[in-house]
Amino acid sequence: KQEVTQIPAALSVPEGENLVLNCSFTDSAIYNLQWFRQDPGKGLTSLLLIQSSQREQTSGRLNASLDKSSGRSTLYIAASQPGDSATYLCAVRPLNTGNQFYFGTGTSLTVIP
Amino acid sequence: SQTIHQWPATLVQPVGSPLSLECTVEGTSNPNLYWYRQAAGRGLQLLFYSVGIGQISSEVPQNLSASRPQDRQFILSSKKLLLSDSGFYLCAWSRAGARQPQHFGDGTRLSIL
């Protein structure tokens, strides 16, 4: 069974700092990996989707990379802002269970003004 | 553009009472639909998914059921709620196809007394 881990569970940084969030998964046989943002008490907002054939995706100050063979993905946030404070989750979609997404437990990010 | 609506936003129910949560998607047809539960400090757990009207797959045995009476409507139900049913329930949709991203609703906070 696919297991997804996100370390650290919580991260606090000063405003303006660049930061990296990590996601690891145990089975590299995936269709894709998706990064989400979740604000307290809210649903998930999709940030980036990386297909298994891709190495990275970019959107504004966000850049997500995927190393499928090593079972790792990173979400890079440039010039962090207080509005980036949220929980960030990653999810993978395995090849053998096409309708099942496996989620990590997230990294809670606080950007200090 | 596509939108997903989920209601109610919060719900407080006594043990043993019935449950009905509703999710609707606009702006797309024949979506895949998903119900997740998010417990405090834990990752998202997939409860049900549907690839078409009347087609429901259950991922875990539980006290809940799901139905899809219309193409863009997904309902989560229970005949008798248990204390363990408390949690944050999220509905999501994706286009058909394994390489499509998931998009989430705002969630329902369910508290069982």
mmCIF file with all atom_site columns, C-alpha atoms in Angstrom:
data_model
loop_
_atom_site.group_PDB
_atom_site.id
_atom_site.type_symbol
_atom_site.label_atom_id
_atom_site.label_alt_id
_atom_site.label_comp_id
_atom_site.label_asym_id
_atom_site.label_entity_id
_atom_site.label_seq_id
_atom_site.pdbx_PDB_ins_code
_atom_site.Cartn_x
_atom_site.Cartn_y
_atom_site.Cartn_z
_atom_site.occupancy
_atom_site.B_iso_or_equiv
_atom_site.pdbx_formal_charge
_atom_site.auth_seq_id
_atom_site.auth_comp_id
_atom_site.auth_asym_id
_atom_site.auth_atom_id
_atom_site.pdbx_PDB_model_num
ATOM 1   C CA . LYS A 1 1   ? 0.000   0.000  0.000   1.00 0.00 ? 1   LYS A CA 1
ATOM 2   C CA . GLN A 1 2   ? 1.214   3.477  -0.870  1.00 0.00 ? 2   GLN A CA 1
ATOM 3   C CA . GLU A 1 3   ? 2.375   5.579  2.082   1.00 0.00 ? 3   GLU A CA 1
ATOM 4   C CA . VAL A 1 4   ? 2.924   9.320  1.843   1.00 0.00 ? 4   VAL A CA 1
ATOM 5   C CA . THR A 1 5   ? 5.006   11.213 4.378   1.00 0.00 ? 5   THR A CA 1
ATOM 6   C CA . GLN A 1 6   ? 5.494   14.935 4.824   1.00 0.00 ? 6   GLN A CA 1
ATOM 7   C CA . ILE A 1 7   ? 8.308   16.263 6.951   1.00 0.00 ? 7   ILE A CA 1
ATOM 8   C CA . PRO A 1 8   ? 8.399   18.518 8.888   1.00 0.00 ? 8   PRO A CA 1
ATOM 9   C CA . ALA A 1 9   ? 4.898   18.502 10.341  1.00 0.00 ? 9   ALA A CA 1
ATOM 10  C CA . ALA A 1 10  ? 5.242   22.194 11.143  1.00 0.00 ? 10  ALA A CA 1
ATOM 11  C CA . LEU A 1 11  ? 7.497   24.979 9.939   1.00 0.00 ? 11  LEU A CA 1
ATOM 12  C CA . SER A 1 12  ? 7.847   28.614 10.976  1.00 0.00 ? 12  SER A CA 1
ATOM 13  C CA . VAL A 1 13  ? 9.854   31.110 8.900   1.00 0.00 ? 13  VAL A CA 1
ATOM 14  C CA . PRO A 1 14  ? 10.272  34.892 8.748   1.00 0.00 ? 14  PRO A CA 1
ATOM 15  C CA . GLU A 1 15  ? 8.643   36.778 5.935   1.00 0.00 ? 15  GLU A CA 1
ATOM 16  C CA . GLY A 1 16  ? 10.693  36.959 2.741   1.00 0.00 ? 16  GLY A CA 1
ATOM 17  C CA . GLU A 1 17  ? 12.496  33.683 3.240   1.00 0.00 ? 17  GLU A CA 1
ATOM 18  C CA . ASN A 1 18  ? 12.571  31.008 0.550   1.00 0.00 ? 18  ASN A CA 1
ATOM 19  C CA . LEU A 1 19  ? 11.486  27.602 1.792   1.00 0.00 ? 19  LEU A CA 1
ATOM 20  C CA . VAL A 1 20  ? 11.109  23.990 0.746   1.00 0.00 ? 20  VAL A CA 1
ATOM 21  C CA . LEU A 1 21  ? 8.417   21.528 1.787   1.00 0.00 ? 21  LEU A CA 1
ATOM 22  C CA . ASN A 1 22  ? 9.043   17.832 1.381   1.00 0.00 ? 22  ASN A CA 1
ATOM 23  C CA . CYS A 1 23  ? 6.853   14.912 0.349   1.00 0.00 ? 23  CYS A CA 1
ATOM 24  C CA . SER A 1 24  ? 7.960   11.303 0.069   1.00 0.00 ? 24  SER A CA 1
ATOM 25  C CA . PHE A 1 25  ? 6.067   8.240  -1.143  1.00 0.00 ? 25  PHE A CA 1
ATOM 26  C CA . THR A 1 26  ? 6.876   4.554  -0.968  1.00 0.00 ? 26  THR A CA 1
ATOM 27  C CA . ASP A 1 27  ? 5.734   3.276  -4.374  1.00 0.00 ? 27  ASP A CA 1
ATOM 28  C CA . SER A 1 28  ? 7.047   5.054  -7.460  1.00 0.00 ? 28  SER A CA 1
ATOM 29  C CA . ALA A 1 29  ? 4.369   3.581  -9.737  1.00 0.00 ? 29  ALA A CA 1
ATOM 30  C CA . ILE A 1 30  ? 2.187   6.680  -9.877  1.00 0.00 ? 30  ILE A CA 1
ATOM 31  C CA . TYR A 1 31  ? 0.209   8.628  -12.458 1.00 0.00 ? 31  TYR A CA 1
ATOM 32  C CA . ASN A 1 32  ? 0.876   11.972 -10.828 1.00 0.00 ? 32  ASN A CA 1
ATOM 33  C CA . LEU A 1 33  ? 1.399   13.964 -7.645  1.00 0.00 ? 33  LEU A CA 1
ATOM 34  C CA . GLN A 1 34  ? -0.683  16.953 -6.600  1.00 0.00 ? 34  GLN A CA 1
ATOM 35  C CA . TRP A 1 35  ? 0.095   19.694 -4.081  1.00 0.00 ? 35  TRP A CA 1
ATOM 36  C CA . PHE A 1 36  ? -2.700  21.391 -2.145  1.00 0.00 ? 36  PHE A CA 1
ATOM 37  C CA . ARG A 1 37  ? -3.086  24.217 0.298   1.00 0.00 ? 37  ARG A CA 1
ATOM 38  C CA . GLN A 1 38  ? -5.578  24.061 3.174   1.00 0.00 ? 38  GLN A CA 1
ATOM 39  C CA . ASP A 1 39  ? -6.516  27.053 5.283   1.00 0.00 ? 39  ASP A CA 1
ATOM 40  C CA . PRO A 1 40  ? -7.933  26.346 8.780   1.00 0.00 ? 40  PRO A CA 1
ATOM 41  C CA . GLY A 1 41  ? -11.451 24.939 8.625   1.00 0.00 ? 41  GLY A CA 1
ATOM 42  C CA . LYS A 1 42  ? -11.515 25.081 4.843   1.00 0.00 ? 42  LYS A CA 1
ATOM 43  C CA . GLY A 1 43  ? -11.311 22.727 1.921   1.00 0.00 ? 43  GLY A CA 1
ATOM 44  C CA . LEU A 1 44  ? -8.236  22.003 -0.168  1.00 0.00 ? 44  LEU A CA 1
ATOM 45  C CA . THR A 1 45  ? -7.062  24.351 -2.901  1.00 0.00 ? 45  THR A CA 1
ATOM 46  C CA . SER A 1 46  ? -5.119  22.754 -5.729  1.00 0.00 ? 46  SER A CA 1
ATOM 47  C CA . LEU A 1 47  ? -1.717  24.358 -6.265  1.00 0.00 ? 47  LEU A CA 1
ATOM 48  C CA . LEU A 1 48  ? 0.207   22.222 -8.725  1.00 0.00 ? 48  LEU A CA 1
ATOM 49  C CA . LEU A 1 49  ? -0.147  18.871 -10.470 1.00 0.00 ? 49  LEU A CA 1
ATOM 50  C CA . ILE A 1 50  ? 2.931   17.022 -11.732 1.00 0.00 ? 50  ILE A CA 1
ATOM 51  C CA . GLN A 1 51  ? 2.470   14.103 -14.089 1.00 0.00 ? 51  GLN A CA 1
ATOM 52  C CA . SER A 1 52  ? 4.780   11.110 -13.674 1.00 0.00 ? 52  SER A CA 1
ATOM 53  C CA . SER A 1 53  ? 6.620   12.040 -16.886 1.00 0.00 ? 53  SER A CA 1
ATOM 54  C CA . GLN A 1 54  ? 7.353   15.579 -15.688 1.00 0.00 ? 54  GLN A CA 1
ATOM 55  C CA . ARG A 1 55  ? 10.181  16.854 -13.489 1.00 0.00 ? 55  ARG A CA 1
ATOM 56  C CA . GLU A 1 56  ? 8.650   20.113 -12.302 1.00 0.00 ? 56  GLU A CA 1
ATOM 57  C CA . GLN A 1 57  ? 5.780   22.546 -12.505 1.00 0.00 ? 57  GLN A CA 1
ATOM 58  C CA . THR A 1 58  ? 5.719   26.247 -11.723 1.00 0.00 ? 58  THR A CA 1
ATOM 59  C CA . SER A 1 59  ? 2.993   28.687 -10.770 1.00 0.00 ? 59  SER A CA 1
ATOM 60  C CA . GLY A 1 60  ? 3.994   32.169 -9.671  1.00 0.00 ? 60  GLY A CA 1
ATOM 61  C CA . ARG A 1 61  ? 6.212   31.906 -6.595  1.00 0.00 ? 61  ARG A CA 1
ATOM 62  C CA . LEU A 1 62  ? 5.615   28.156 -6.343  1.00 0.00 ? 62  LEU A CA 1
ATOM 63  C CA . ASN A 1 63  ? 7.733   25.459 -7.928  1.00 0.00 ? 63  ASN A CA 1
ATOM 64  C CA . ALA A 1 64  ? 7.117   21.763 -7.443  1.00 0.00 ? 64  ALA A CA 1
ATOM 65  C CA . SER A 1 65  ? 9.587   19.080 -8.442  1.00 0.00 ? 65  SER A CA 1
ATOM 66  C CA . LEU A 1 66  ? 9.177   15.349 -8.766  1.00 0.00 ? 66  LEU A CA 1
ATOM 67  C CA . ASP A 1 67  ? 11.822  12.623 -8.550  1.00 0.00 ? 67  ASP A CA 1
ATOM 68  C CA . LYS A 1 68  ? 9.686   9.577  -9.134  1.00 0.00 ? 68  LYS A CA 1
ATOM 69  C CA . SER A 1 69  ? 12.494  7.036  -8.909  1.00 0.00 ? 69  SER A CA 1
ATOM 70  C CA . SER A 1 70  ? 13.454  8.145  -5.415  1.00 0.00 ? 70  SER A CA 1
ATOM 71  C CA . GLY A 1 71  ? 9.849   8.709  -4.334  1.00 0.00 ? 71  GLY A CA 1
ATOM 72  C CA . ARG A 1 72  ? 10.240  12.394 -3.549  1.00 0.00 ? 72  ARG A CA 1
ATOM 73  C CA . SER A 1 73  ? 8.648   15.705 -4.342  1.00 0.00 ? 73  SER A CA 1
ATOM 74  C CA . THR A 1 74  ? 9.421   19.191 -3.094  1.00 0.00 ? 74  THR A CA 1
ATOM 75  C CA . LEU A 1 75  ? 7.369   22.369 -3.069  1.00 0.00 ? 75  LEU A CA 1
ATOM 76  C CA . TYR A 1 76  ? 9.538   25.473 -3.224  1.00 0.00 ? 76  TYR A CA 1
ATOM 77  C CA . ILE A 1 77  ? 7.992   28.767 -2.111  1.00 0.00 ? 77  ILE A CA 1
ATOM 78  C CA . ALA A 1 78  ? 9.947   31.874 -3.018  1.00 0.00 ? 78  ALA A CA 1
ATOM 79  C CA . ALA A 1 79  ? 9.868   35.103 -1.021  1.00 0.00 ? 79  ALA A CA 1
ATOM 80  C CA . SER A 1 80  ? 7.342   33.813 1.512   1.00 0.00 ? 80  SER A CA 1
ATOM 81  C CA . GLN A 1 81  ? 4.521   36.080 2.689   1.00 0.00 ? 81  GLN A CA 1
ATOM 82  C CA . PRO A 1 82  ? 2.224   35.930 5.759   1.00 0.00 ? 82  PRO A CA 1
ATOM 83  C CA . GLY A 1 83  ? -0.611  35.013 3.387   1.00 0.00 ? 83  GLY A CA 1
ATOM 84  C CA . ASP A 1 84  ? 1.234   31.787 2.578   1.00 0.00 ? 84  ASP A CA 1
ATOM 85  C CA . SER A 1 85  ? 0.530   30.559 6.104   1.00 0.00 ? 85  SER A CA 1
ATOM 86  C CA . ALA A 1 86  ? -1.535  27.373 5.748   1.00 0.00 ? 86  ALA A CA 1
ATOM 87  C CA . THR A 1 87  ? -1.203  23.605 5.754   1.00 0.00 ? 87  THR A CA 1
ATOM 88  C CA . TYR A 1 88  ? 0.299   22.150 2.598   1.00 0.00 ? 88  TYR A CA 1
ATOM 89  C CA . LEU A 1 89  ? -0.620  18.609 1.565   1.00 0.00 ? 89  LEU A CA 1
ATOM 90  C CA . CYS A 1 90  ? 0.668   16.365 -1.171  1.00 0.00 ? 90  CYS A CA 1
ATOM 91  C CA . ALA A 1 91  ? -1.216  13.468 -2.728  1.00 0.00 ? 91  ALA A CA 1
ATOM 92  C CA . VAL A 1 92  ? -0.173  10.727 -5.143  1.00 0.00 ? 92  VAL A CA 1
ATOM 93  C CA . ARG A 1 93  ? -2.321  8.727  -7.531  1.00 0.00 ? 93  ARG A CA 1
ATOM 94  C CA . PRO A 1 94  ? -0.974  5.166  -7.882  1.00 0.00 ? 94  PRO A CA 1
ATOM 95  C CA . LEU A 1 95  ? -1.055  3.293  -11.174 1.00 0.00 ? 95  LEU A CA 1
ATOM 96  C CA . ASN A 1 96  ? -2.759  0.232  -9.736  1.00 0.00 ? 96  ASN A CA 1
ATOM 97  C CA . THR A 1 97  ? -5.645  2.058  -8.023  1.00 0.00 ? 97  THR A CA 1
ATOM 98  C CA . GLY A 1 98  ? -6.548  4.767  -10.519 1.00 0.00 ? 98  GLY A CA 1
ATOM 99  C CA . ASN A 1 99  ? -9.369  6.330  -8.486  1.00 0.00 ? 99  ASN A CA 1
ATOM 100 C CA . GLN A 1 100 ? -7.559  6.359  -5.167  1.00 0.00 ? 100 GLN A CA 1
ATOM 101 C CA . PHE A 1 101 ? -5.426  9.278  -4.051  1.00 0.00 ? 101 PHE A CA 1
ATOM 102 C CA . TYR A 1 102 ? -3.086  8.842  -1.086  1.00 0.00 ? 102 TYR A CA 1
ATOM 103 C CA . PHE A 1 103 ? -2.513  11.935 1.023   1.00 0.00 ? 103 PHE A CA 1
ATOM 104 C CA . GLY A 1 104 ? 0.224   12.961 3.397   1.00 0.00 ? 104 GLY A CA 1
ATOM 105 C CA . THR A 1 105 ? -0.723  14.494 6.747   1.00 0.00 ? 105 THR A CA 1
ATOM 106 C CA . GLY A 1 106 ? 0.611   17.876 5.679   1.00 0.00 ? 106 GLY A CA 1
ATOM 107 C CA . THR A 1 107 ? 3.094   20.525 6.739   1.00 0.00 ? 107 THR A CA 1
ATOM 108 C CA . SER A 1 108 ? 1.692   23.448 8.713   1.00 0.00 ? 108 SER A CA 1
ATOM 109 C CA . LEU A 1 109 ? 3.495   26.596 7.564   1.00 0.00 ? 109 LEU A CA 1
ATOM 110 C CA . THR A 1 110 ? 3.574   29.853 9.509   1.00 0.00 ? 110 THR A CA 1
ATOM 111 C CA . VAL A 1 111 ? 5.183   32.909 7.917   1.00 0.00 ? 111 VAL A CA 1
ATOM 112 C CA . ILE A 1 112 ? 6.021   35.515 10.544  1.00 0.00 ? 112 ILE A CA 1
ATOM 113 C CA . PRO A 1 113 ? 5.672   39.173 9.512   1.00 0.00 ? 113 PRO A CA 1
ATOM 114 C CA . SER B 2 1   ? -15.436 27.473 -15.097 1.00 0.00 ? 1   SER B CA 1
ATOM 115 C CA . GLN B 2 2   ? -16.223 24.611 -12.776 1.00 0.00 ? 2   GLN B CA 1
ATOM 116 C CA . THR B 2 3   ? -17.423 25.018 -9.215  1.00 0.00 ? 3   THR B CA 1
ATOM 117 C CA . ILE B 2 4   ? -18.191 22.589 -6.426  1.00 0.00 ? 4   ILE B CA 1
ATOM 118 C CA . HIS B 2 5   ? -20.707 23.282 -3.688  1.00 0.00 ? 5   HIS B CA 1
ATOM 119 C CA . GLN B 2 6   ? -20.956 21.431 -0.426  1.00 0.00 ? 6   GLN B CA 1
ATOM 120 C CA . TRP B 2 7   ? -23.477 21.943 2.353   1.00 0.00 ? 7   TRP B CA 1
ATOM 121 C CA . PRO B 2 8   ? -24.058 22.442 5.147   1.00 0.00 ? 8   PRO B CA 1
ATOM 122 C CA . ALA B 2 9   ? -20.790 24.033 6.286   1.00 0.00 ? 9   ALA B CA 1
ATOM 123 C CA . THR B 2 10  ? -21.276 22.874 9.869   1.00 0.00 ? 10  THR B CA 1
ATOM 124 C CA . LEU B 2 11  ? -23.610 20.371 11.445  1.00 0.00 ? 11  LEU B CA 1
ATOM 125 C CA . VAL B 2 12  ? -24.195 19.238 15.015  1.00 0.00 ? 12  VAL B CA 1
ATOM 126 C CA . GLN B 2 13  ? -26.135 16.013 15.373  1.00 0.00 ? 13  GLN B CA 1
ATOM 127 C CA . PRO B 2 14  ? -27.028 13.700 18.263  1.00 0.00 ? 14  PRO B CA 1
ATOM 128 C CA . VAL B 2 15  ? -25.859 10.107 18.319  1.00 0.00 ? 15  VAL B CA 1
ATOM 129 C CA . GLY B 2 16  ? -28.307 7.854  16.524  1.00 0.00 ? 16  GLY B CA 1
ATOM 130 C CA . SER B 2 17  ? -29.711 10.543 14.258  1.00 0.00 ? 17  SER B CA 1
ATOM 131 C CA . PRO B 2 18  ? -29.636 10.328 10.440  1.00 0.00 ? 18  PRO B CA 1
ATOM 132 C CA . LEU B 2 19  ? -27.269 12.247 8.198   1.00 0.00 ? 19  LEU B CA 1
ATOM 133 C CA . SER B 2 20  ? -27.403 13.699 4.729   1.00 0.00 ? 20  SER B CA 1
ATOM 134 C CA . LEU B 2 21  ? -24.591 15.786 3.244   1.00 0.00 ? 21  LEU B CA 1
ATOM 135 C CA . GLU B 2 22  ? -24.873 17.039 -0.289  1.00 0.00 ? 22  GLU B CA 1
ATOM 136 C CA . CYS B 2 23  ? -22.319 17.960 -2.923  1.00 0.00 ? 23  CYS B CA 1
ATOM 137 C CA . THR B 2 24  ? -22.960 19.355 -6.393  1.00 0.00 ? 24  THR B CA 1
ATOM 138 C CA . VAL B 2 25  ? -20.622 20.244 -9.225  1.00 0.00 ? 25  VAL B CA 1
ATOM 139 C CA . GLU B 2 26  ? -21.300 22.836 -11.906 1.00 0.00 ? 26  GLU B CA 1
ATOM 140 C CA . GLY B 2 27  ? -19.657 23.519 -15.232 1.00 0.00 ? 27  GLY B CA 1
ATOM 141 C CA . THR B 2 28  ? -18.666 19.977 -16.184 1.00 0.00 ? 28  THR B CA 1
ATOM 142 C CA . SER B 2 29  ? -20.335 16.716 -17.088 1.00 0.00 ? 29  SER B CA 1
ATOM 143 C CA . ASN B 2 30  ? -19.700 13.108 -16.050 1.00 0.00 ? 30  ASN B CA 1
ATOM 144 C CA . PRO B 2 31  ? -17.167 13.990 -13.362 1.00 0.00 ? 31  PRO B CA 1
ATOM 145 C CA . ASN B 2 32  ? -15.608 11.511 -10.989 1.00 0.00 ? 32  ASN B CA 1
ATOM 146 C CA . LEU B 2 33  ? -16.861 12.347 -7.493  1.00 0.00 ? 33  LEU B CA 1
ATOM 147 C CA . TYR B 2 34  ? -15.276 11.604 -4.123  1.00 0.00 ? 34  TYR B CA 1
ATOM 148 C CA . TRP B 2 35  ? -16.131 11.767 -0.421  1.00 0.00 ? 35  TRP B CA 1
ATOM 149 C CA . TYR B 2 36  ? -13.250 12.073 2.058   1.00 0.00 ? 36  TYR B CA 1
ATOM 150 C CA . ARG B 2 37  ? -13.089 12.347 5.836   1.00 0.00 ? 37  ARG B CA 1
ATOM 151 C CA . GLN B 2 38  ? -10.331 14.280 7.547   1.00 0.00 ? 38  GLN B CA 1
ATOM 152 C CA . ALA B 2 39  ? -9.806  13.522 11.227  1.00 0.00 ? 39  ALA B CA 1
ATOM 153 C CA . ALA B 2 40  ? -7.805  15.885 13.424  1.00 0.00 ? 40  ALA B CA 1
ATOM 154 C CA . GLY B 2 41  ? -4.072  15.380 12.906  1.00 0.00 ? 41  GLY B CA 1
ATOM 155 C CA . ARG B 2 42  ? -4.590  12.693 10.296  1.00 0.00 ? 42  ARG B CA 1
ATOM 156 C CA . GLY B 2 43  ? -4.541  12.563 6.541   1.00 0.00 ? 43  GLY B CA 1
ATOM 157 C CA . LEU B 2 44  ? -7.540  12.438 4.285   1.00 0.00 ? 44  LEU B CA 1
ATOM 158 C CA . GLN B 2 45  ? -9.295  9.102  4.118   1.00 0.00 ? 45  GLN B CA 1
ATOM 159 C CA . LEU B 2 46  ? -11.204 8.251  0.967   1.00 0.00 ? 46  LEU B CA 1
ATOM 160 C CA . LEU B 2 47  ? -14.682 7.001  1.865   1.00 0.00 ? 47  LEU B CA 1
ATOM 161 C CA . PHE B 2 48  ? -16.456 6.662  -1.493  1.00 0.00 ? 48  PHE B CA 1
ATOM 162 C CA . TYR B 2 49  ? -15.938 7.491  -5.127  1.00 0.00 ? 49  TYR B CA 1
ATOM 163 C CA . SER B 2 50  ? -18.214 7.411  -8.138  1.00 0.00 ? 50  SER B CA 1
ATOM 164 C CA . VAL B 2 51  ? -17.477 7.343  -11.857 1.00 0.00 ? 51  VAL B CA 1
ATOM 165 C CA . GLY B 2 52  ? -21.122 7.696  -12.937 1.00 0.00 ? 52  GLY B CA 1
ATOM 166 C CA . ILE B 2 53  ? -24.770 7.843  -11.906 1.00 0.00 ? 53  ILE B CA 1
ATOM 167 C CA . GLY B 2 54  ? -25.607 5.018  -9.542  1.00 0.00 ? 54  GLY B CA 1
ATOM 168 C CA . GLN B 2 55  ? -22.000 3.742  -9.519  1.00 0.00 ? 55  GLN B CA 1
ATOM 169 C CA . ILE B 2 56  ? -20.521 3.873  -6.027  1.00 0.00 ? 56  ILE B CA 1
ATOM 170 C CA . SER B 2 57  ? -17.314 2.301  -4.751  1.00 0.00 ? 57  SER B CA 1
ATOM 171 C CA . SER B 2 58  ? -16.603 2.088  -1.051  1.00 0.00 ? 58  SER B CA 1
ATOM 172 C CA . GLU B 2 59  ? -13.053 2.151  0.220   1.00 0.00 ? 59  GLU B CA 1
ATOM 173 C CA . VAL B 2 60  ? -13.627 1.349  3.886   1.00 0.00 ? 60  VAL B CA 1
ATOM 174 C CA . PRO B 2 61  ? -16.367 -0.475 5.784   1.00 0.00 ? 61  PRO B CA 1
ATOM 175 C CA . GLN B 2 62  ? -18.291 1.970  7.882   1.00 0.00 ? 62  GLN B CA 1
ATOM 176 C CA . ASN B 2 63  ? -21.541 3.381  9.098   1.00 0.00 ? 63  ASN B CA 1
ATOM 177 C CA . LEU B 2 64  ? -21.946 5.616  6.048   1.00 0.00 ? 64  LEU B CA 1
ATOM 178 C CA . SER B 2 65  ? -23.310 5.228  2.551   1.00 0.00 ? 65  SER B CA 1
ATOM 179 C CA . ALA B 2 66  ? -23.179 7.321  -0.609  1.00 0.00 ? 66  ALA B CA 1
ATOM 180 C CA . SER B 2 67  ? -25.472 7.836  -3.557  1.00 0.00 ? 67  SER B CA 1
ATOM 181 C CA . ARG B 2 68  ? -25.278 9.609  -6.895  1.00 0.00 ? 68  ARG B CA 1
ATOM 182 C CA . PRO B 2 69  ? -28.839 10.249 -8.077  1.00 0.00 ? 69  PRO B CA 1
ATOM 183 C CA . GLN B 2 70  ? -27.777 12.742 -10.761 1.00 0.00 ? 70  GLN B CA 1
ATOM 184 C CA . ASP B 2 71  ? -24.649 13.244 -12.827 1.00 0.00 ? 71  ASP B CA 1
ATOM 185 C CA . ARG B 2 72  ? -23.310 16.122 -10.753 1.00 0.00 ? 72  ARG B CA 1
ATOM 186 C CA . GLN B 2 73  ? -24.826 15.339 -7.360  1.00 0.00 ? 73  GLN B CA 1
ATOM 187 C CA . PHE B 2 74  ? -23.183 13.220 -4.672  1.00 0.00 ? 74  PHE B CA 1
ATOM 188 C CA . ILE B 2 75  ? -24.814 12.512 -1.310  1.00 0.00 ? 75  ILE B CA 1
ATOM 189 C CA . LEU B 2 76  ? -23.283 11.098 1.864   1.00 0.00 ? 76  LEU B CA 1
ATOM 190 C CA . SER B 2 77  ? -25.747 9.501  4.257   1.00 0.00 ? 77  SER B CA 1
ATOM 191 C CA . SER B 2 78  ? -26.108 7.586  7.464   1.00 0.00 ? 78  SER B CA 1
ATOM 192 C CA . LYS B 2 79  ? -29.168 6.029  9.102   1.00 0.00 ? 79  LYS B CA 1
ATOM 193 C CA . LYS B 2 80  ? -27.741 6.258  12.628  1.00 0.00 ? 80  LYS B CA 1
ATOM 194 C CA . LEU B 2 81  ? -24.729 8.385  13.467  1.00 0.00 ? 81  LEU B CA 1
ATOM 195 C CA . LEU B 2 82  ? -22.004 7.199  15.841  1.00 0.00 ? 82  LEU B CA 1
ATOM 196 C CA . LEU B 2 83  ? -19.655 9.344  17.910  1.00 0.00 ? 83  LEU B CA 1
ATOM 197 C CA . SER B 2 84  ? -16.820 8.122  15.697  1.00 0.00 ? 84  SER B CA 1
ATOM 198 C CA . ASP B 2 85  ? -18.465 9.707  12.657  1.00 0.00 ? 85  ASP B CA 1
ATOM 199 C CA . SER B 2 86  ? -17.388 13.159 13.847  1.00 0.00 ? 86  SER B CA 1
ATOM 200 C CA . GLY B 2 87  ? -14.945 14.857 11.528  1.00 0.00 ? 87  GLY B CA 1
ATOM 201 C CA . PHE B 2 88  ? -14.430 17.114 8.565   1.00 0.00 ? 88  PHE B CA 1
ATOM 202 C CA . TYR B 2 89  ? -16.045 15.771 5.398   1.00 0.00 ? 89  TYR B CA 1
ATOM 203 C CA . LEU B 2 90  ? -14.796 16.870 2.021   1.00 0.00 ? 90  LEU B CA 1
ATOM 204 C CA . CYS B 2 91  ? -16.272 16.345 -1.409  1.00 0.00 ? 91  CYS B CA 1
ATOM 205 C CA . ALA B 2 92  ? -14.048 16.447 -4.486  1.00 0.00 ? 92  ALA B CA 1
ATOM 206 C CA . TRP B 2 93  ? -14.375 16.062 -8.231  1.00 0.00 ? 93  TRP B CA 1
ATOM 207 C CA . SER B 2 94  ? -12.088 15.350 -11.138 1.00 0.00 ? 94  SER B CA 1
ATOM 208 C CA . ARG B 2 95  ? -12.555 14.872 -14.859 1.00 0.00 ? 95  ARG B CA 1
ATOM 209 C CA . ALA B 2 96  ? -12.573 11.269 -15.987 1.00 0.00 ? 96  ALA B CA 1
ATOM 210 C CA . GLY B 2 97  ? -9.072  9.962  -16.607 1.00 0.00 ? 97  GLY B CA 1
ATOM 211 C CA . ALA B 2 98  ? -6.266  8.995  -14.285 1.00 0.00 ? 98  ALA B CA 1
ATOM 212 C CA . ARG B 2 99  ? -4.127  12.055 -15.054 1.00 0.00 ? 99  ARG B CA 1
ATOM 213 C CA . GLN B 2 100 ? -6.692  14.640 -14.018 1.00 0.00 ? 100 GLN B CA 1
ATOM 214 C CA . PRO B 2 101 ? -6.339  16.756 -10.849 1.00 0.00 ? 101 PRO B CA 1
ATOM 215 C CA . GLN B 2 102 ? -8.819  16.721 -7.988  1.00 0.00 ? 102 GLN B CA 1
ATOM 216 C CA . HIS B 2 103 ? -10.724 19.810 -6.875  1.00 0.00 ? 103 HIS B CA 1
ATOM 217 C CA . PHE B 2 104 ? -12.289 20.113 -3.440  1.00 0.00 ? 104 PHE B CA 1
ATOM 218 C CA . GLY B 2 105 ? -15.313 21.737 -1.872  1.00 0.00 ? 105 GLY B CA 1
ATOM 219 C CA . ASP B 2 106 ? -15.192 23.803 1.318   1.00 0.00 ? 106 ASP B CA 1
ATOM 220 C CA . GLY B 2 107 ? -16.047 20.867 3.569   1.00 0.00 ? 107 GLY B CA 1
ATOM 221 C CA . THR B 2 108 ? -18.606 20.111 6.275   1.00 0.00 ? 108 THR B CA 1
ATOM 222 C CA . ARG B 2 109 ? -17.634 20.078 9.930   1.00 0.00 ? 109 ARG B CA 1
ATOM 223 C CA . LEU B 2 110 ? -19.732 17.338 11.571  1.00 0.00 ? 110 LEU B CA 1
ATOM 224 C CA . SER B 2 111 ? -19.927 17.136 15.355  1.00 0.00 ? 111 SER B CA 1
ATOM 225 C CA . ILE B 2 112 ? -21.743 14.269 17.036  1.00 0.00 ? 112 ILE B CA 1
ATOM 226 C CA . LEU B 2 113 ? -23.048 14.815 20.562  1.00 0.00 ? 113 LEU B CA 1
#
